[in-house]
Amino acid sequence: MGILHDDVVIINQSKNEAEPSVITINCPDKTGLGCDLCRILLFFGLTIVRGDVSTDGKWCYIVLWVIPKPIIKWDTCRWELLKNRLIGTCPSCSSAFGISYYSSELQSSMVTDVFLIKLFCYDRKGLSHDITTVLCNLELDIKKVKVSTTPVGTVMNLFFVTDTRELLHTKMRQEETYEALVDVMQAAIISCNVEKVGPEVTACSQASPFLSSAITNDVVLRTSNNVSVTMDNSFSPAHTLVQIVCQDHKGLLYDIMRTLKDYNIQISYGRFYIKQGRKCEIDLFITQADGKKIIDPSMQRALSSRLQMELLRPLRVVVVSRGPDTELLVANPVELSSKGRPLVFHDITLALKMLNTCIFLAEIGRHVIGDQEWEVYRVLLDEGASLSTPRRKIEEGVWKLLMGWEQI
């Protein structure tokens, strides 16, 4: 039997900013649902401090305790927008007894239109971050970027985006985008144009011989603290228990869920909570796609090793020399569904703005590193600014902001 639309996602907003709000999700289950929900929460800038998941394989019940970033204003409209996005990713429910029940036909297989926002403007410090913030607030998902600074102090910004609201083809939505950019950039804008482009612009990946070995090899550069992953088949006759203990970081639950989604693992019951000192403990009772526990030792080792790797270093950050110039490289794994990690370029540009470091060139591309597809952000730093800020400080500052740790 189906459930009413408003009962799919229920959000109880906290009256105290220091206390978490509670999101309850009650809907049919699907493999990877937890990953899709966590990705939305990450995009909205919410930190999950506790979570409970239970499912019988057909229906799931999820409760998440979340805290917004203090710098983001959360009003009723934004909470309602979040609720709609969460409902949109839940599997459809059936109608029954002639009552109108929730039925979302949003399918991941649908091809989303890609648009090019071509923005020509005068350069200034923090420009890329200001533009990125506007696009994120408008729910425009950045797929690819190319930023080029000219010798005369102007910048050509090419942002390839998809619209979560699927309205960017309309004149009203394009005007809304233009006005939001003008509000932030004022007279710095010279021209702005929005046009639809083919999805192939952002779909192609390539193995690039021009990426620094520092970002492509498996040598650990910057990592989180120790991660413990253990598997046990003795606690349940039908499930494998996975216990994870690690340090918290931004998108931690997303990193776990996307890894399990890529392995086609089903979570039957799970609990996540952050203890004092930002130490996280996660207990997950899982099965394979066939509904059986993981008995094969090689499969156990592969999954355990992958989880450890993803939690130790969910992103790769390094500052290298590119000829006479200084280049910042950031890479993150892409889901098998081809979705990248949310807000990475936003956080990169924010870190550089806080470090008083300017961007000369920037681009996002998809590359095959080893046997996995990665989204790689290449940022050529302004020569004057890069010399005034030590490379190690840039690398550490970007890493910490991406991980959601202490501010620069």
XYZ file of C-alpha atoms in Angstrom:
408
model
C 0.000 0.000 0.000
C 1.229 3.495 -0.766
C 1.663 6.415 1.577
C 0.562 10.001 1.280
C 2.949 12.455 -0.375
C 3.640 14.481 2.795
C 4.518 11.329 4.747
C 7.409 10.297 2.478
C 9.719 12.903 4.048
C 9.009 14.587 7.375
C 11.321 17.327 8.655
C 11.161 18.435 12.280
C 13.084 21.698 12.419
C 15.040 22.406 15.557
C 14.119 25.605 17.402
C 17.654 25.831 18.743
C 20.448 26.304 16.186
C 22.802 24.220 18.313
C 20.421 21.260 18.290
C 19.960 19.012 15.225
C 16.858 18.950 13.076
C 15.377 15.504 12.427
C 14.604 14.188 8.930
C 12.441 11.060 8.678
C 12.143 9.205 5.368
C 9.605 6.425 4.860
C 9.497 4.948 1.350
C 10.139 1.864 -0.822
C 13.745 0.702 -0.736
C 16.309 0.523 -3.509
C 20.024 -0.201 -3.598
C 21.902 3.082 -3.338
C 19.042 5.087 -1.819
C 21.185 6.040 1.188
C 23.899 7.356 -1.125
C 21.433 9.456 -3.131
C 19.896 10.956 0.019
C 23.281 11.735 1.593
C 24.402 13.396 -1.619
C 21.432 15.782 -1.472
C 22.119 16.625 2.174
C 25.772 17.278 1.325
C 24.728 19.559 -1.539
C 22.514 21.532 0.838
C 25.396 21.960 3.286
C 23.956 19.806 6.063
C 26.090 17.802 8.502
C 24.697 14.421 9.572
C 25.491 13.893 13.263
C 23.428 10.750 13.776
C 21.514 8.281 11.649
C 19.363 5.148 11.858
C 18.370 2.995 8.885
C 16.190 -0.110 8.745
C 14.678 -1.999 5.822
C 13.142 -5.343 4.998
C 14.442 -5.135 1.428
C 11.197 -3.680 0.106
C 10.434 -0.770 2.426
C 12.851 1.394 4.362
C 12.663 3.742 7.313
C 15.458 6.302 7.735
C 15.972 8.880 10.478
C 18.772 11.448 10.148
C 19.779 14.130 12.637
C 21.317 17.074 10.760
C 22.847 20.466 11.562
C 23.068 23.254 8.946
C 26.161 25.348 8.376
C 25.897 28.509 10.489
C 26.754 30.682 7.480
C 23.712 29.427 5.532
C 20.355 31.010 6.238
C 17.753 28.273 6.674
C 14.232 29.580 6.309
C 10.962 27.715 5.707
C 11.420 27.985 1.932
C 14.835 26.276 1.998
C 13.591 23.447 4.226
C 10.653 22.928 1.849
C 13.054 22.886 -1.097
C 15.164 20.246 0.650
C 12.057 18.172 1.341
C 11.072 18.262 -2.338
C 14.567 17.170 -3.412
C 14.528 14.249 -0.971
C 11.059 13.188 -2.105
C 12.224 13.384 -5.706
C 14.968 10.834 -5.153
C 12.782 8.311 -3.297
C 11.364 5.405 -5.345
C 7.751 5.812 -6.425
C 4.880 4.514 -4.321
C 1.753 2.749 -5.578
C -1.750 4.171 -5.574
C -4.411 2.383 -3.627
C -8.137 2.581 -2.952
C -8.573 5.566 -5.261
C -6.580 7.861 -2.962
C -3.880 10.069 -4.492
C -0.577 8.722 -3.235
C 2.942 9.932 -3.807
C 4.286 8.866 -7.183
C 7.555 10.383 -8.354
C 8.765 9.237 -11.727
C 12.171 10.843 -11.419
C 14.471 8.261 -12.961
C 18.257 8.310 -12.807
C 18.337 7.037 -16.376
C 16.799 10.237 -17.705
C 19.222 12.458 -19.609
C 19.508 15.856 -17.937
C 19.981 18.900 -20.138
C 23.363 20.614 -19.858
C 23.640 24.393 -20.168
C 26.629 26.654 -20.709
C 26.740 29.860 -18.696
C 29.237 32.117 -20.435
C 30.171 34.975 -18.128
C 32.616 37.681 -19.207
C 33.629 40.104 -16.458
C 36.331 42.159 -14.817
C 38.652 40.263 -12.501
C 38.839 40.665 -8.727
C 39.816 38.570 -5.719
C 37.286 35.917 -4.791
C 35.476 36.206 -8.121
C 35.278 32.464 -8.862
C 33.959 31.694 -5.399
C 31.302 34.419 -5.577
C 30.053 33.077 -8.925
C 30.114 29.484 -7.684
C 28.157 30.410 -4.551
C 25.424 32.057 -6.642
C 25.111 29.006 -8.908
C 24.972 26.605 -5.934
C 22.300 28.704 -4.211
C 20.273 28.538 -7.425
C 20.583 24.722 -7.370
C 22.653 24.695 -10.539
C 24.938 21.669 -10.420
C 28.366 22.501 -11.866
C 29.549 19.713 -14.183
C 32.504 21.386 -15.844
C 34.330 24.697 -15.539
C 36.845 26.650 -17.539
C 38.073 29.979 -16.189
C 40.579 32.057 -18.160
C 42.132 35.373 -17.089
C 43.336 37.794 -19.766
C 46.364 40.116 -19.487
C 44.046 43.156 -19.397
C 42.288 42.107 -16.193
C 39.154 40.460 -17.586
C 37.970 36.883 -17.060
C 36.029 34.500 -19.276
C 34.075 32.058 -17.111
C 32.530 28.989 -18.756
C 30.280 27.025 -16.389
C 28.624 23.863 -17.717
C 25.690 23.185 -15.401
C 22.532 21.158 -14.972
C 19.459 22.606 -13.304
C 18.002 20.638 -10.393
C 14.717 22.454 -10.992
C 14.881 21.663 -14.756
C 13.841 25.204 -15.695
C 17.004 26.754 -17.103
C 15.613 26.497 -20.628
C 12.972 29.080 -19.695
C 13.449 32.824 -20.002
C 12.274 33.392 -16.423
C 14.889 31.019 -14.962
C 17.661 32.519 -17.091
C 16.687 36.007 -15.952
C 16.678 34.815 -12.339
C 20.212 33.492 -12.832
C 21.412 36.718 -14.443
C 19.878 38.893 -11.725
C 21.427 36.767 -8.966
C 24.852 37.144 -10.582
C 24.403 40.906 -10.982
C 23.413 41.241 -7.315
C 26.770 39.797 -6.277
C 29.071 41.070 -9.029
C 27.494 44.476 -9.654
C 29.343 46.407 -12.377
C 31.997 43.704 -12.791
C 29.782 41.899 -15.330
C 30.477 42.723 -18.965
C 28.223 40.104 -20.548
C 26.335 36.944 -19.584
C 24.793 34.313 -21.835
C 23.048 30.985 -21.198
C 22.721 28.337 -23.898
C 21.888 24.661 -24.064
C 24.707 22.302 -25.077
C 24.933 18.569 -25.700
C 25.360 16.207 -22.718
C 28.459 14.774 -24.391
C 30.326 17.913 -23.304
C 30.463 16.633 -19.722
C 30.087 12.892 -20.301
C 33.467 11.962 -21.745
C 36.359 10.708 -19.622
C 39.934 10.183 -20.618
C 43.121 8.737 -19.227
C 45.393 11.754 -19.193
C 49.184 11.442 -19.328
C 49.417 15.108 -18.336
C 48.154 14.708 -14.783
C 50.832 14.892 -12.117
C 51.881 11.529 -10.688
C 51.280 13.068 -7.254
C 47.532 12.919 -7.927
C 47.393 9.675 -9.939
C 49.552 7.307 -7.907
C 48.526 5.501 -4.739
C 51.076 7.167 -2.477
C 49.180 8.622 0.472
C 49.676 12.404 0.732
C 47.140 13.890 3.124
C 44.769 11.551 4.903
C 42.257 11.435 7.683
C 43.242 9.755 10.952
C 43.256 5.974 11.349
C 40.241 4.128 10.000
C 39.123 0.771 11.393
C 36.864 -1.475 9.282
C 35.910 -4.913 10.597
C 33.502 -7.530 9.235
C 31.796 -10.252 11.225
C 29.332 -12.955 10.176
C 28.674 -14.326 13.668
C 26.226 -11.656 14.876
C 23.456 -12.418 12.397
C 22.405 -15.554 10.512
C 21.394 -13.503 7.466
C 23.666 -10.445 7.472
C 27.310 -9.417 7.553
C 28.070 -6.847 10.236
C 30.400 -4.043 9.161
C 31.788 -1.896 11.971
C 33.619 1.320 11.132
C 35.438 3.620 13.536
C 37.007 6.764 12.122
C 37.350 10.519 12.390
C 34.416 12.568 11.147
C 34.762 14.566 7.947
C 32.450 16.417 5.608
C 30.432 13.893 3.603
C 31.551 10.893 5.670
C 28.244 9.048 5.436
C 28.047 9.887 1.716
C 31.500 8.323 1.169
C 30.410 5.123 2.912
C 27.093 4.924 1.085
C 28.521 5.589 -2.385
C 31.125 2.859 -1.845
C 28.430 0.355 -0.861
C 26.301 1.499 -3.806
C 29.188 0.897 -6.220
C 29.541 -2.624 -4.802
C 25.767 -3.185 -5.109
C 25.495 -3.796 -1.361
C 22.139 -3.601 0.433
C 21.926 -2.193 3.972
C 19.294 -3.933 6.114
C 20.004 -2.032 9.306
C 22.473 0.695 10.159
C 23.368 3.132 12.907
C 25.695 6.113 12.698
C 26.667 8.552 15.414
C 29.424 11.022 16.277
C 30.976 10.760 19.722
C 32.909 13.399 21.614
C 36.074 14.467 19.805
C 34.505 13.979 16.335
C 35.022 10.230 16.510
C 32.445 8.330 14.450
C 31.130 4.834 14.985
C 29.074 3.119 12.286
C 27.397 -0.296 12.490
C 25.923 -1.704 9.282
C 24.175 -5.037 8.713
C 24.528 -5.700 4.996
C 23.825 -8.269 2.294
C 24.900 -8.740 -1.296
C 22.546 -8.122 -4.219
C 21.339 -11.732 -3.981
C 20.250 -11.162 -0.365
C 23.021 -13.315 1.119
C 25.729 -12.329 3.586
C 29.324 -11.848 2.397
C 31.077 -15.187 2.981
C 33.864 -15.007 0.382
C 37.047 -13.812 2.182
C 38.364 -12.121 -0.973
C 35.129 -10.133 -1.310
C 35.351 -9.157 2.361
C 38.945 -7.974 1.932
C 38.110 -6.025 -1.235
C 35.169 -4.200 0.349
C 37.040 -3.542 3.600
C 40.075 -2.219 1.742
C 37.947 0.032 -0.458
C 36.091 1.474 2.536
C 39.369 2.180 4.317
C 40.807 3.895 1.261
C 37.710 6.036 0.694
C 37.583 7.137 4.336
C 41.303 7.758 4.727
C 41.467 9.876 1.602
C 38.054 10.713 0.092
C 39.754 13.439 -1.927
C 43.273 13.978 -3.240
C 44.789 17.434 -2.868
C 48.237 18.478 -4.013
C 50.034 21.632 -5.159
C 52.598 21.011 -7.909
C 54.750 22.874 -10.405
C 53.430 23.184 -13.940
C 56.419 24.548 -15.773
C 57.155 27.916 -14.172
C 53.639 28.084 -12.683
C 51.951 26.691 -9.579
C 48.957 24.389 -9.986
C 46.481 23.109 -7.429
C 45.071 19.656 -8.190
C 42.038 18.215 -6.425
C 40.508 14.857 -7.370
C 37.516 12.909 -6.093
C 36.029 9.566 -7.189
C 32.948 9.576 -9.397
C 30.036 7.269 -8.619
C 29.305 4.490 -11.084
C 26.113 6.433 -11.827
C 28.459 9.205 -13.108
C 27.613 11.648 -10.329
C 30.462 13.655 -8.861
C 30.927 14.909 -5.316
C 28.848 18.048 -4.552
C 30.329 21.483 -3.782
C 33.996 20.608 -4.377
C 34.687 23.599 -6.645
C 32.731 25.804 -4.228
C 34.994 24.765 -1.338
C 38.179 25.049 -3.398
C 37.382 28.617 -4.412
C 36.344 29.502 -0.842
C 39.644 28.178 0.545
C 41.666 30.134 -2.023
C 39.658 33.274 -1.291
C 40.369 32.878 2.432
C 44.051 32.334 1.641
C 44.074 35.528 -0.433
C 45.191 33.502 -3.456
C 43.895 34.335 -6.930
C 42.933 31.950 -9.741
C 44.491 32.458 -13.169
C 43.018 29.406 -14.906
C 40.645 26.684 -13.723
C 38.971 23.676 -15.267
C 37.135 20.508 -14.266
C 37.494 17.286 -16.206
C 36.821 13.563 -15.883
C 39.835 11.248 -15.996
C 40.417 7.524 -15.585
C 42.941 6.892 -12.816
C 43.690 3.212 -12.383
C 40.380 1.383 -12.742
C 38.225 4.252 -11.475
C 36.779 7.438 -12.921
C 37.757 10.630 -11.122
C 36.670 14.236 -11.294
C 39.813 16.360 -11.420
C 39.934 20.065 -10.626
C 42.966 21.854 -12.066
C 43.554 25.378 -10.793
C 46.479 27.419 -12.055
C 47.232 29.962 -9.368
C 48.066 33.584 -9.973
C 51.869 33.843 -9.940
C 52.037 36.801 -7.569
C 49.545 35.349 -5.130
C 51.084 31.875 -5.162
C 54.473 33.282 -4.252
C 53.048 35.160 -1.273
C 51.323 32.049 0.160
C 53.464 28.939 0.787
C 52.434 25.897 -1.232
C 52.110 23.769 1.872
C 49.697 26.270 3.403
C 47.571 26.303 0.239
C 47.463 22.512 0.109
C 46.649 22.185 3.804
C 44.039 24.968 3.725
C 42.151 23.487 0.756
C 42.319 19.985 2.257
C 40.954 21.056 5.645
C 38.094 23.043 4.151
C 37.096 20.173 1.869
C 37.179 17.808 4.865
C 35.042 20.200 6.935
C 37.657 20.626 9.631
C 38.926 23.783 11.318
C 38.804 26.987 9.324
C 41.875 28.428 7.640
